[in-house]
Amino acid sequence: MDSGTNPNVREIPSSFGNMRQLESLDLSQNHLSGQIPPQFANLNFLAFLNVSNNQLTGRIPTSTQFSTFPNSSFEGNKGLWGPPLTSDIVAVPPPPKSNGSLSNPNSGDEIDWNIISVEIGFTCGFGIGVGSLLFCKRWRKWYYRTTFNILFKIFPQLEQRFGNHRRHVYVNTRWRH
């Protein structure tokens, strides 16, 4: 478990992540440093993990298994951050920046234009559709006629029940003044 030049520095080997059937792992109080290997996220059978009281740093790997472990499994590592640790710890460093921008593009005061454009598009489309039915009699007649035709094709029994009322929907009638 030694890491290169300094014999006092020990890191968790990433090869532990290859032990797919591993159910329990206690690495507490081993003076470990570095990060928890991302391969640990692949340990689907891991029911118990304890890496407390080491000098581990970085983000805790994200997986369903890691979200089930209690905070006590990670305490005593001042440099660890991310779920399942709570936000009560103020000394946790912020996530690292990549290329001068935050790793989460939706953080802070930025506007998420994807959501805004969907809302504007829906509102305009809905307004055009409803407005055209309210203010254009010809489109309204076409809409009702088409809707009835579609419904009668899907549910033929409706035509027997409501067939005589079908004439009252403005089908091929003209208003005379």
Short mmCIF file of N, CA and C in Angstrom, two decimals:
data_model
loop_
_atom_site.label_atom_id
_atom_site.label_comp_id
_atom_site.label_asym_id
_atom_site.label_seq_id
_atom_site.Cartn_x
_atom_site.Cartn_y
_atom_site.Cartn_z
N MET A 1 0.80 -1.20 0.00
CA MET A 1 0.00 0.00 0.00
C MET A 1 0.84 1.26 0.00
N ASP A 2 2.12 1.15 -0.09
CA ASP A 2 2.97 2.33 -0.09
C ASP A 2 2.86 3.06 -1.41
N SER A 3 3.03 4.36 -1.33
CA SER A 3 2.89 5.19 -2.50
C SER A 3 4.23 5.81 -2.86
N GLY A 4 4.97 5.17 -3.71
CA GLY A 4 6.16 5.74 -4.33
C GLY A 4 7.25 6.19 -3.39
N THR A 5 7.49 7.50 -3.30
CA THR A 5 8.69 8.05 -2.67
C THR A 5 8.61 8.08 -1.16
N ASN A 6 7.51 8.44 -0.57
CA ASN A 6 7.40 8.60 0.87
C ASN A 6 6.78 7.33 1.47
N PRO A 7 7.53 6.58 2.28
CA PRO A 7 6.99 5.35 2.84
C PRO A 7 5.90 5.59 3.88
N ASN A 8 5.78 6.82 4.39
CA ASN A 8 4.75 7.11 5.40
C ASN A 8 3.39 7.44 4.79
N VAL A 9 3.36 7.69 3.48
CA VAL A 9 2.11 8.03 2.81
C VAL A 9 1.49 6.77 2.25
N ARG A 10 0.25 6.48 2.67
CA ARG A 10 -0.43 5.30 2.19
C ARG A 10 -1.76 5.71 1.58
N GLU A 11 -2.03 5.19 0.40
CA GLU A 11 -3.28 5.46 -0.29
C GLU A 11 -4.07 4.16 -0.41
N ILE A 12 -5.37 4.30 -0.62
CA ILE A 12 -6.22 3.13 -0.83
C ILE A 12 -5.99 2.65 -2.27
N PRO A 13 -5.59 1.41 -2.44
CA PRO A 13 -5.36 0.91 -3.81
C PRO A 13 -6.67 0.88 -4.61
N SER A 14 -6.62 1.33 -5.84
CA SER A 14 -7.81 1.31 -6.68
C SER A 14 -8.22 -0.12 -7.03
N SER A 15 -7.30 -1.07 -6.87
CA SER A 15 -7.62 -2.48 -7.17
C SER A 15 -8.67 -3.03 -6.21
N PHE A 16 -8.89 -2.39 -5.05
CA PHE A 16 -9.97 -2.83 -4.16
C PHE A 16 -11.32 -2.75 -4.87
N GLY A 17 -11.43 -1.83 -5.82
CA GLY A 17 -12.67 -1.67 -6.57
C GLY A 17 -12.97 -2.84 -7.49
N ASN A 18 -11.97 -3.70 -7.73
CA ASN A 18 -12.18 -4.89 -8.58
C ASN A 18 -12.77 -6.06 -7.82
N MET A 19 -12.82 -5.97 -6.50
CA MET A 19 -13.38 -7.06 -5.69
C MET A 19 -14.89 -6.90 -5.63
N ARG A 20 -15.56 -7.31 -6.69
CA ARG A 20 -17.00 -7.08 -6.87
C ARG A 20 -17.87 -7.72 -5.80
N GLN A 21 -17.42 -8.81 -5.17
CA GLN A 21 -18.23 -9.52 -4.19
C GLN A 21 -17.95 -9.04 -2.76
N LEU A 22 -17.13 -8.00 -2.60
CA LEU A 22 -16.77 -7.49 -1.28
C LEU A 22 -18.00 -6.97 -0.56
N GLU A 23 -18.22 -7.44 0.67
CA GLU A 23 -19.42 -7.04 1.43
C GLU A 23 -19.09 -6.11 2.58
N SER A 24 -17.86 -6.15 3.10
CA SER A 24 -17.50 -5.35 4.26
C SER A 24 -16.05 -4.89 4.12
N LEU A 25 -15.81 -3.61 4.41
CA LEU A 25 -14.47 -3.06 4.30
C LEU A 25 -14.26 -2.03 5.40
N ASP A 26 -13.31 -2.30 6.29
CA ASP A 26 -13.00 -1.38 7.39
C ASP A 26 -11.55 -0.92 7.23
N LEU A 27 -11.38 0.30 6.81
CA LEU A 27 -10.05 0.89 6.64
C LEU A 27 -9.82 2.03 7.63
N SER A 28 -10.55 2.04 8.72
CA SER A 28 -10.47 3.15 9.68
C SER A 28 -9.14 3.13 10.41
N GLN A 29 -8.68 4.32 10.78
CA GLN A 29 -7.48 4.55 11.58
C GLN A 29 -6.25 3.87 10.99
N ASN A 30 -6.05 4.02 9.70
CA ASN A 30 -4.88 3.44 9.03
C ASN A 30 -3.93 4.49 8.48
N HIS A 31 -4.11 5.75 8.83
CA HIS A 31 -3.28 6.86 8.35
C HIS A 31 -3.26 6.90 6.82
N LEU A 32 -4.40 6.65 6.20
CA LEU A 32 -4.51 6.67 4.74
C LEU A 32 -4.68 8.10 4.27
N SER A 33 -4.14 8.40 3.11
CA SER A 33 -4.29 9.74 2.53
C SER A 33 -4.72 9.58 1.08
N GLY A 34 -4.95 10.69 0.42
CA GLY A 34 -5.39 10.65 -0.97
C GLY A 34 -6.91 10.58 -1.05
N GLN A 35 -7.40 10.09 -2.17
CA GLN A 35 -8.83 10.03 -2.41
C GLN A 35 -9.34 8.61 -2.27
N ILE A 36 -10.65 8.51 -2.06
CA ILE A 36 -11.30 7.20 -2.14
C ILE A 36 -11.39 6.89 -3.63
N PRO A 37 -10.86 5.77 -4.08
CA PRO A 37 -10.84 5.47 -5.52
C PRO A 37 -12.25 5.45 -6.11
N PRO A 38 -12.45 6.04 -7.28
CA PRO A 38 -13.77 6.05 -7.91
C PRO A 38 -14.28 4.64 -8.24
N GLN A 39 -13.37 3.66 -8.32
CA GLN A 39 -13.78 2.28 -8.60
C GLN A 39 -14.63 1.72 -7.48
N PHE A 40 -14.58 2.32 -6.28
CA PHE A 40 -15.40 1.85 -5.17
C PHE A 40 -16.89 1.99 -5.47
N ALA A 41 -17.25 2.87 -6.38
CA ALA A 41 -18.66 3.04 -6.75
C ALA A 41 -19.21 1.78 -7.41
N ASN A 42 -18.33 0.90 -7.90
CA ASN A 42 -18.76 -0.34 -8.56
C ASN A 42 -18.97 -1.49 -7.58
N LEU A 43 -18.69 -1.29 -6.30
CA LEU A 43 -18.85 -2.35 -5.30
C LEU A 43 -20.32 -2.44 -4.89
N ASN A 44 -21.10 -3.18 -5.65
CA ASN A 44 -22.55 -3.23 -5.45
C ASN A 44 -22.96 -4.04 -4.22
N PHE A 45 -22.11 -4.95 -3.74
CA PHE A 45 -22.48 -5.79 -2.61
C PHE A 45 -21.96 -5.24 -1.29
N LEU A 46 -21.28 -4.11 -1.33
CA LEU A 46 -20.68 -3.53 -0.14
C LEU A 46 -21.78 -3.06 0.82
N ALA A 47 -21.90 -3.74 1.96
CA ALA A 47 -22.93 -3.40 2.94
C ALA A 47 -22.36 -2.58 4.10
N PHE A 48 -21.05 -2.65 4.32
CA PHE A 48 -20.43 -1.91 5.41
C PHE A 48 -19.13 -1.30 4.91
N LEU A 49 -18.93 -0.03 5.19
CA LEU A 49 -17.69 0.65 4.84
C LEU A 49 -17.34 1.60 5.96
N ASN A 50 -16.07 1.60 6.36
CA ASN A 50 -15.61 2.53 7.37
C ASN A 50 -14.22 3.00 6.97
N VAL A 51 -14.10 4.27 6.60
CA VAL A 51 -12.81 4.88 6.29
C VAL A 51 -12.55 6.05 7.23
N SER A 52 -13.15 6.01 8.41
CA SER A 52 -13.05 7.13 9.34
C SER A 52 -11.64 7.25 9.92
N ASN A 53 -11.35 8.45 10.39
CA ASN A 53 -10.10 8.76 11.08
C ASN A 53 -8.87 8.46 10.24
N ASN A 54 -8.85 8.99 9.03
CA ASN A 54 -7.70 8.95 8.14
C ASN A 54 -7.45 10.38 7.67
N GLN A 55 -6.64 10.56 6.66
CA GLN A 55 -6.42 11.89 6.07
C GLN A 55 -6.88 11.90 4.62
N LEU A 56 -8.05 11.35 4.37
CA LEU A 56 -8.57 11.27 3.00
C LEU A 56 -9.10 12.62 2.55
N THR A 57 -9.01 12.88 1.25
CA THR A 57 -9.47 14.14 0.67
C THR A 57 -10.27 13.86 -0.58
N GLY A 58 -10.95 14.89 -1.07
CA GLY A 58 -11.66 14.79 -2.35
C GLY A 58 -13.12 14.39 -2.18
N ARG A 59 -13.76 14.20 -3.32
CA ARG A 59 -15.19 13.87 -3.36
C ARG A 59 -15.38 12.38 -3.10
N ILE A 60 -16.40 12.07 -2.30
CA ILE A 60 -16.77 10.68 -2.05
C ILE A 60 -17.41 10.15 -3.33
N PRO A 61 -17.01 8.95 -3.79
CA PRO A 61 -17.60 8.41 -5.03
C PRO A 61 -19.12 8.35 -4.95
N THR A 62 -19.76 8.65 -6.07
CA THR A 62 -21.22 8.68 -6.11
C THR A 62 -21.75 7.34 -6.58
N SER A 63 -22.54 6.71 -5.74
CA SER A 63 -23.22 5.47 -6.10
C SER A 63 -24.35 5.25 -5.12
N THR A 64 -25.23 4.34 -5.45
CA THR A 64 -26.35 4.02 -4.58
C THR A 64 -25.85 3.45 -3.26
N GLN A 65 -24.81 2.62 -3.33
CA GLN A 65 -24.28 2.01 -2.12
C GLN A 65 -23.72 3.07 -1.17
N PHE A 66 -22.96 4.02 -1.68
CA PHE A 66 -22.33 5.02 -0.82
C PHE A 66 -23.36 5.92 -0.14
N SER A 67 -24.49 6.11 -0.77
CA SER A 67 -25.51 6.97 -0.15
C SER A 67 -26.17 6.28 1.05
N THR A 68 -25.98 4.97 1.21
CA THR A 68 -26.60 4.24 2.33
C THR A 68 -25.71 4.22 3.56
N PHE A 69 -24.43 4.58 3.43
CA PHE A 69 -23.53 4.54 4.57
C PHE A 69 -23.72 5.77 5.44
N PRO A 70 -23.63 5.60 6.77
CA PRO A 70 -23.81 6.76 7.66
C PRO A 70 -22.62 7.70 7.60
N ASN A 71 -22.82 8.93 8.09
CA ASN A 71 -21.74 9.92 8.13
C ASN A 71 -20.56 9.44 8.94
N SER A 72 -20.81 8.62 9.97
CA SER A 72 -19.73 8.14 10.83
C SER A 72 -18.72 7.29 10.05
N SER A 73 -19.10 6.75 8.91
CA SER A 73 -18.17 5.97 8.10
C SER A 73 -17.08 6.84 7.49
N PHE A 74 -17.30 8.15 7.44
CA PHE A 74 -16.36 9.06 6.77
C PHE A 74 -15.79 10.12 7.71
N GLU A 75 -16.20 10.16 8.98
CA GLU A 75 -15.76 11.24 9.88
C GLU A 75 -14.27 11.10 10.19
N GLY A 76 -13.69 12.23 10.54
CA GLY A 76 -12.26 12.26 10.83
C GLY A 76 -11.40 12.44 9.59
N ASN A 77 -12.01 12.72 8.46
CA ASN A 77 -11.31 13.01 7.21
C ASN A 77 -11.72 14.42 6.79
N LYS A 78 -10.93 15.40 7.18
CA LYS A 78 -11.33 16.80 6.98
C LYS A 78 -11.44 17.20 5.52
N GLY A 79 -10.80 16.47 4.62
CA GLY A 79 -10.81 16.85 3.22
C GLY A 79 -11.88 16.17 2.39
N LEU A 80 -12.68 15.29 2.96
CA LEU A 80 -13.73 14.61 2.20
C LEU A 80 -14.97 15.49 2.07
N TRP A 81 -15.63 15.39 0.94
CA TRP A 81 -16.87 16.15 0.73
C TRP A 81 -17.79 15.38 -0.20
N GLY A 82 -19.05 15.79 -0.21
CA GLY A 82 -20.06 15.17 -1.06
C GLY A 82 -20.96 14.24 -0.26
N PRO A 83 -22.04 13.77 -0.89
CA PRO A 83 -22.97 12.88 -0.19
C PRO A 83 -22.25 11.61 0.24
N PRO A 84 -22.54 11.06 1.36
CA PRO A 84 -23.63 11.31 2.29
C PRO A 84 -23.30 12.29 3.41
N LEU A 85 -22.15 12.96 3.35
CA LEU A 85 -21.82 13.93 4.39
C LEU A 85 -22.79 15.09 4.34
N THR A 86 -23.14 15.61 5.49
CA THR A 86 -24.09 16.72 5.55
C THR A 86 -23.37 18.04 5.30
N SER A 87 -24.15 19.08 5.12
CA SER A 87 -23.57 20.41 4.88
C SER A 87 -23.24 21.12 6.18
N ASP A 88 -23.32 20.40 7.33
CA ASP A 88 -22.98 21.01 8.61
C ASP A 88 -21.49 21.34 8.69
N ILE A 89 -20.67 20.64 7.94
CA ILE A 89 -19.23 20.83 7.98
C ILE A 89 -18.87 22.04 7.14
N VAL A 90 -18.37 23.08 7.78
CA VAL A 90 -18.05 24.32 7.09
C VAL A 90 -16.66 24.25 6.47
N ALA A 91 -15.75 23.45 7.01
CA ALA A 91 -14.37 23.42 6.56
C ALA A 91 -14.18 22.62 5.28
N VAL A 92 -15.24 22.11 4.71
CA VAL A 92 -15.11 21.32 3.48
C VAL A 92 -14.79 22.26 2.33
N PRO A 93 -13.73 21.95 1.57
CA PRO A 93 -13.39 22.84 0.44
C PRO A 93 -14.43 22.74 -0.66
N PRO A 94 -14.60 23.81 -1.43
CA PRO A 94 -15.57 23.76 -2.53
C PRO A 94 -15.09 22.81 -3.62
N PRO A 95 -15.98 22.37 -4.48
CA PRO A 95 -15.57 21.48 -5.56
C PRO A 95 -14.52 22.15 -6.44
N PRO A 96 -13.60 21.38 -7.00
CA PRO A 96 -12.55 21.98 -7.83
C PRO A 96 -13.11 22.60 -9.09
N LYS A 97 -12.42 23.65 -9.56
CA LYS A 97 -12.84 24.32 -10.79
C LYS A 97 -12.12 23.70 -11.97
N SER A 98 -12.83 23.62 -13.09
CA SER A 98 -12.19 23.11 -14.30
C SER A 98 -12.31 24.16 -15.39
N ASN A 99 -11.18 24.56 -15.95
CA ASN A 99 -11.11 25.57 -17.01
C ASN A 99 -11.74 26.89 -16.59
N GLY A 100 -11.63 27.23 -15.32
CA GLY A 100 -12.11 28.52 -14.85
C GLY A 100 -13.61 28.59 -14.62
N SER A 101 -14.35 27.51 -14.85
CA SER A 101 -15.79 27.55 -14.60
C SER A 101 -16.13 26.51 -13.56
N LEU A 102 -17.22 26.72 -12.86
CA LEU A 102 -17.64 25.77 -11.85
C LEU A 102 -18.06 24.47 -12.52
N SER A 103 -17.89 23.35 -11.79
CA SER A 103 -18.25 22.06 -12.35
C SER A 103 -19.76 21.90 -12.46
N ASN A 104 -20.51 22.67 -11.70
CA ASN A 104 -21.97 22.63 -11.80
C ASN A 104 -22.44 23.89 -12.53
N PRO A 105 -22.87 23.78 -13.79
CA PRO A 105 -23.21 24.99 -14.54
C PRO A 105 -24.47 25.67 -14.04
N ASN A 106 -25.29 25.00 -13.23
CA ASN A 106 -26.55 25.59 -12.77
C ASN A 106 -26.43 26.16 -11.37
N SER A 107 -25.22 26.42 -10.90
CA SER A 107 -25.06 26.94 -9.55
C SER A 107 -25.01 28.46 -9.58
N GLY A 108 -25.26 29.04 -8.42
CA GLY A 108 -25.16 30.49 -8.29
C GLY A 108 -26.33 31.22 -8.90
N ASP A 109 -26.02 32.40 -9.45
CA ASP A 109 -27.05 33.28 -9.98
C ASP A 109 -27.25 33.13 -11.48
N GLU A 110 -26.71 32.07 -12.08
CA GLU A 110 -26.84 31.90 -13.52
C GLU A 110 -28.27 31.52 -13.88
N ILE A 111 -28.72 31.96 -15.03
CA ILE A 111 -30.06 31.64 -15.53
C ILE A 111 -29.98 30.38 -16.38
N ASP A 112 -30.87 29.45 -16.12
CA ASP A 112 -30.90 28.22 -16.91
C ASP A 112 -31.81 28.47 -18.11
N TRP A 113 -31.21 28.80 -19.25
CA TRP A 113 -31.96 29.18 -20.44
C TRP A 113 -32.71 28.00 -21.04
N ASN A 114 -32.28 26.78 -20.75
CA ASN A 114 -33.01 25.62 -21.26
C ASN A 114 -34.43 25.58 -20.69
N ILE A 115 -34.56 25.83 -19.41
CA ILE A 115 -35.89 25.83 -18.78
C ILE A 115 -36.70 27.02 -19.25
N ILE A 116 -36.07 28.19 -19.32
CA ILE A 116 -36.77 29.41 -19.75
C ILE A 116 -37.30 29.24 -21.17
N SER A 117 -36.50 28.69 -22.07
CA SER A 117 -36.95 28.56 -23.46
C SER A 117 -38.09 27.56 -23.58
N VAL A 118 -38.09 26.51 -22.79
CA VAL A 118 -39.20 25.56 -22.81
C VAL A 118 -40.48 26.24 -22.32
N GLU A 119 -40.38 27.02 -21.26
CA GLU A 119 -41.56 27.72 -20.73
C GLU A 119 -42.11 28.73 -21.74
N ILE A 120 -41.23 29.48 -22.38
CA ILE A 120 -41.68 30.46 -23.37
C ILE A 120 -42.32 29.75 -24.56
N GLY A 121 -41.70 28.68 -25.02
CA GLY A 121 -42.24 27.93 -26.15
C GLY A 121 -43.61 27.35 -25.84
N PHE A 122 -43.77 26.78 -24.65
CA PHE A 122 -45.06 26.21 -24.28
C PHE A 122 -46.13 27.30 -24.20
N THR A 123 -45.79 28.42 -23.57
CA THR A 123 -46.76 29.51 -23.42
C THR A 123 -47.18 30.06 -24.77
N CYS A 124 -46.23 30.30 -25.66
CA CYS A 124 -46.57 30.83 -26.99
C CYS A 124 -47.40 29.82 -27.77
N GLY A 125 -47.00 28.56 -27.78
CA GLY A 125 -47.75 27.53 -28.50
C GLY A 125 -49.16 27.36 -27.97
N PHE A 126 -49.29 27.35 -26.65
CA PHE A 126 -50.61 27.21 -26.04
C PHE A 126 -51.47 28.43 -26.37
N GLY A 127 -50.89 29.62 -26.29
CA GLY A 127 -51.62 30.84 -26.61
C GLY A 127 -52.08 30.89 -28.05
N ILE A 128 -51.23 30.47 -28.97
CA ILE A 128 -51.60 30.46 -30.39
C ILE A 128 -52.72 29.46 -30.63
N GLY A 129 -52.59 28.26 -30.01
CA GLY A 129 -53.61 27.23 -30.21
C GLY A 129 -54.95 27.64 -29.64
N VAL A 130 -54.99 28.10 -28.42
CA VAL A 130 -56.26 28.48 -27.79
C VAL A 130 -56.79 29.77 -28.41
N GLY A 131 -55.91 30.72 -28.68
CA GLY A 131 -56.34 31.98 -29.28
C GLY A 131 -56.97 31.78 -30.64
N SER A 132 -56.40 30.89 -31.44
CA SER A 132 -56.96 30.66 -32.77
C SER A 132 -58.34 30.00 -32.67
N LEU A 133 -58.53 29.14 -31.67
CA LEU A 133 -59.85 28.52 -31.49
C LEU A 133 -60.87 29.52 -30.96
N LEU A 134 -60.44 30.47 -30.15
CA LEU A 134 -61.37 31.46 -29.60
C LEU A 134 -61.78 32.52 -30.62
N PHE A 135 -60.83 32.95 -31.44
CA PHE A 135 -61.08 34.10 -32.28
C PHE A 135 -61.32 33.79 -33.76
N CYS A 136 -61.13 32.57 -34.19
CA CYS A 136 -61.34 32.23 -35.59
C CYS A 136 -62.41 31.14 -35.68
N LYS A 137 -63.60 31.53 -36.13
CA LYS A 137 -64.74 30.61 -36.18
C LYS A 137 -64.48 29.43 -37.12
N ARG A 138 -63.84 29.67 -38.24
CA ARG A 138 -63.58 28.60 -39.20
C ARG A 138 -62.66 27.53 -38.60
N TRP A 139 -61.62 27.95 -37.90
CA TRP A 139 -60.72 26.99 -37.26
C TRP A 139 -61.44 26.24 -36.15
N ARG A 140 -62.30 26.93 -35.41
CA ARG A 140 -63.06 26.30 -34.33
C ARG A 140 -63.96 25.20 -34.88
N LYS A 141 -64.63 25.48 -35.99
CA LYS A 141 -65.50 24.48 -36.62
C LYS A 141 -64.68 23.28 -37.09
N TRP A 142 -63.56 23.57 -37.74
CA TRP A 142 -62.70 22.49 -38.20
C TRP A 142 -62.21 21.64 -37.03
N TYR A 143 -61.82 22.27 -35.93
CA TYR A 143 -61.32 21.57 -34.75
C TYR A 143 -62.38 20.63 -34.19
N TYR A 144 -63.61 21.14 -34.00
CA TYR A 144 -64.67 20.29 -33.46
C TYR A 144 -65.01 19.13 -34.40
N ARG A 145 -65.08 19.43 -35.68
CA ARG A 145 -65.40 18.39 -36.65
C ARG A 145 -64.32 17.31 -36.65
N THR A 146 -63.07 17.69 -36.66
CA THR A 146 -61.96 16.74 -36.65
C THR A 146 -61.91 15.95 -35.35
N THR A 147 -62.14 16.63 -34.24
CA THR A 147 -62.14 15.93 -32.95
C THR A 147 -63.23 14.87 -32.90
N PHE A 148 -64.44 15.22 -33.35
CA PHE A 148 -65.52 14.24 -33.37
C PHE A 148 -65.19 13.07 -34.29
N ASN A 149 -64.65 13.34 -35.47
CA ASN A 149 -64.29 12.26 -36.39
C ASN A 149 -63.26 11.31 -35.77
N ILE A 150 -62.27 11.87 -35.10
CA ILE A 150 -61.24 11.04 -34.47
C ILE A 150 -61.86 10.22 -33.34
N LEU A 151 -62.66 10.85 -32.51
CA LEU A 151 -63.30 10.12 -31.41
C LEU A 151 -64.21 9.01 -31.91
N PHE A 152 -64.97 9.27 -32.98
CA PHE A 152 -65.88 8.25 -33.51
C PHE A 152 -65.11 7.09 -34.15
N LYS A 153 -63.92 7.36 -34.68
CA LYS A 153 -63.11 6.27 -35.23
C LYS A 153 -62.49 5.43 -34.12
N ILE A 154 -62.08 6.08 -33.02
CA ILE A 154 -61.50 5.35 -31.90
C ILE A 154 -62.58 4.59 -31.13
N PHE A 155 -63.69 5.27 -30.87
CA PHE A 155 -64.80 4.68 -30.11
C PHE A 155 -66.06 4.68 -30.97
N PRO A 156 -66.26 3.64 -31.81
CA PRO A 156 -67.41 3.63 -32.71
C PRO A 156 -68.75 3.64 -31.97
N GLN A 157 -68.78 3.12 -30.74
CA GLN A 157 -70.03 3.10 -29.99
C GLN A 157 -70.50 4.51 -29.63
N LEU A 158 -69.60 5.50 -29.64
CA LEU A 158 -70.01 6.88 -29.36
C LEU A 158 -70.89 7.44 -30.48
N GLU A 159 -70.63 7.01 -31.70
CA GLU A 159 -71.42 7.52 -32.82
C GLU A 159 -72.87 7.06 -32.70
N GLN A 160 -73.09 5.85 -32.20
CA GLN A 160 -74.46 5.37 -32.00
C GLN A 160 -75.14 6.17 -30.90
N ARG A 161 -74.38 6.49 -29.87
CA ARG A 161 -74.97 7.18 -28.72
C ARG A 161 -75.17 8.68 -28.99
N PHE A 162 -74.18 9.31 -29.63
CA PHE A 162 -74.25 10.76 -29.85
C PHE A 162 -74.40 11.13 -31.31
N GLY A 163 -74.71 10.18 -32.15
CA GLY A 163 -74.77 10.44 -33.59
C GLY A 163 -75.78 11.51 -33.96
N ASN A 164 -76.93 11.52 -33.30
CA ASN A 164 -77.94 12.51 -33.65
C ASN A 164 -77.56 13.92 -33.19
N HIS A 165 -76.71 14.05 -32.22
CA HIS A 165 -76.27 15.38 -31.75
C HIS A 165 -75.13 15.91 -32.60
N ARG A 166 -74.58 15.07 -33.44
CA ARG A 166 -73.44 15.47 -34.25
C ARG A 166 -73.79 16.60 -35.20
N ARG A 167 -75.04 16.64 -35.64
CA ARG A 167 -75.45 17.67 -36.58
C ARG A 167 -75.44 19.06 -35.95
N HIS A 168 -75.52 19.13 -34.63
CA HIS A 168 -75.57 20.42 -33.97
C HIS A 168 -74.21 21.09 -33.85
N VAL A 169 -73.16 20.34 -34.08
CA VAL A 169 -71.84 20.95 -34.16
C VAL A 169 -71.75 21.53 -35.55
N TYR A 170 -71.23 22.70 -35.67
CA TYR A 170 -71.29 23.46 -36.91
C TYR A 170 -70.55 22.77 -38.04
N VAL A 171 -71.15 21.72 -38.58
CA VAL A 171 -70.54 21.01 -39.69
C VAL A 171 -71.27 21.45 -40.96
N ASN A 172 -70.52 22.07 -41.85
CA ASN A 172 -71.05 22.51 -43.15
C ASN A 172 -72.27 23.41 -43.03
N THR A 173 -72.36 24.21 -42.04
CA THR A 173 -73.47 25.16 -41.95
C THR A 173 -72.90 26.56 -42.07
N ARG A 174 -73.71 27.45 -42.61
CA ARG A 174 -73.27 28.84 -42.74
C ARG A 174 -74.27 29.74 -42.06
N TRP A 175 -73.78 30.75 -41.49
CA TRP A 175 -74.65 31.73 -40.84
C TRP A 175 -75.11 32.74 -41.88
N ARG A 176 -76.39 33.01 -41.86
CA ARG A 176 -76.93 34.01 -42.78
C ARG A 176 -77.43 35.21 -41.98
N HIS A 177 -77.15 36.33 -42.45
CA HIS A 177 -77.59 37.56 -41.75
C HIS A 177 -78.67 38.25 -42.51
#
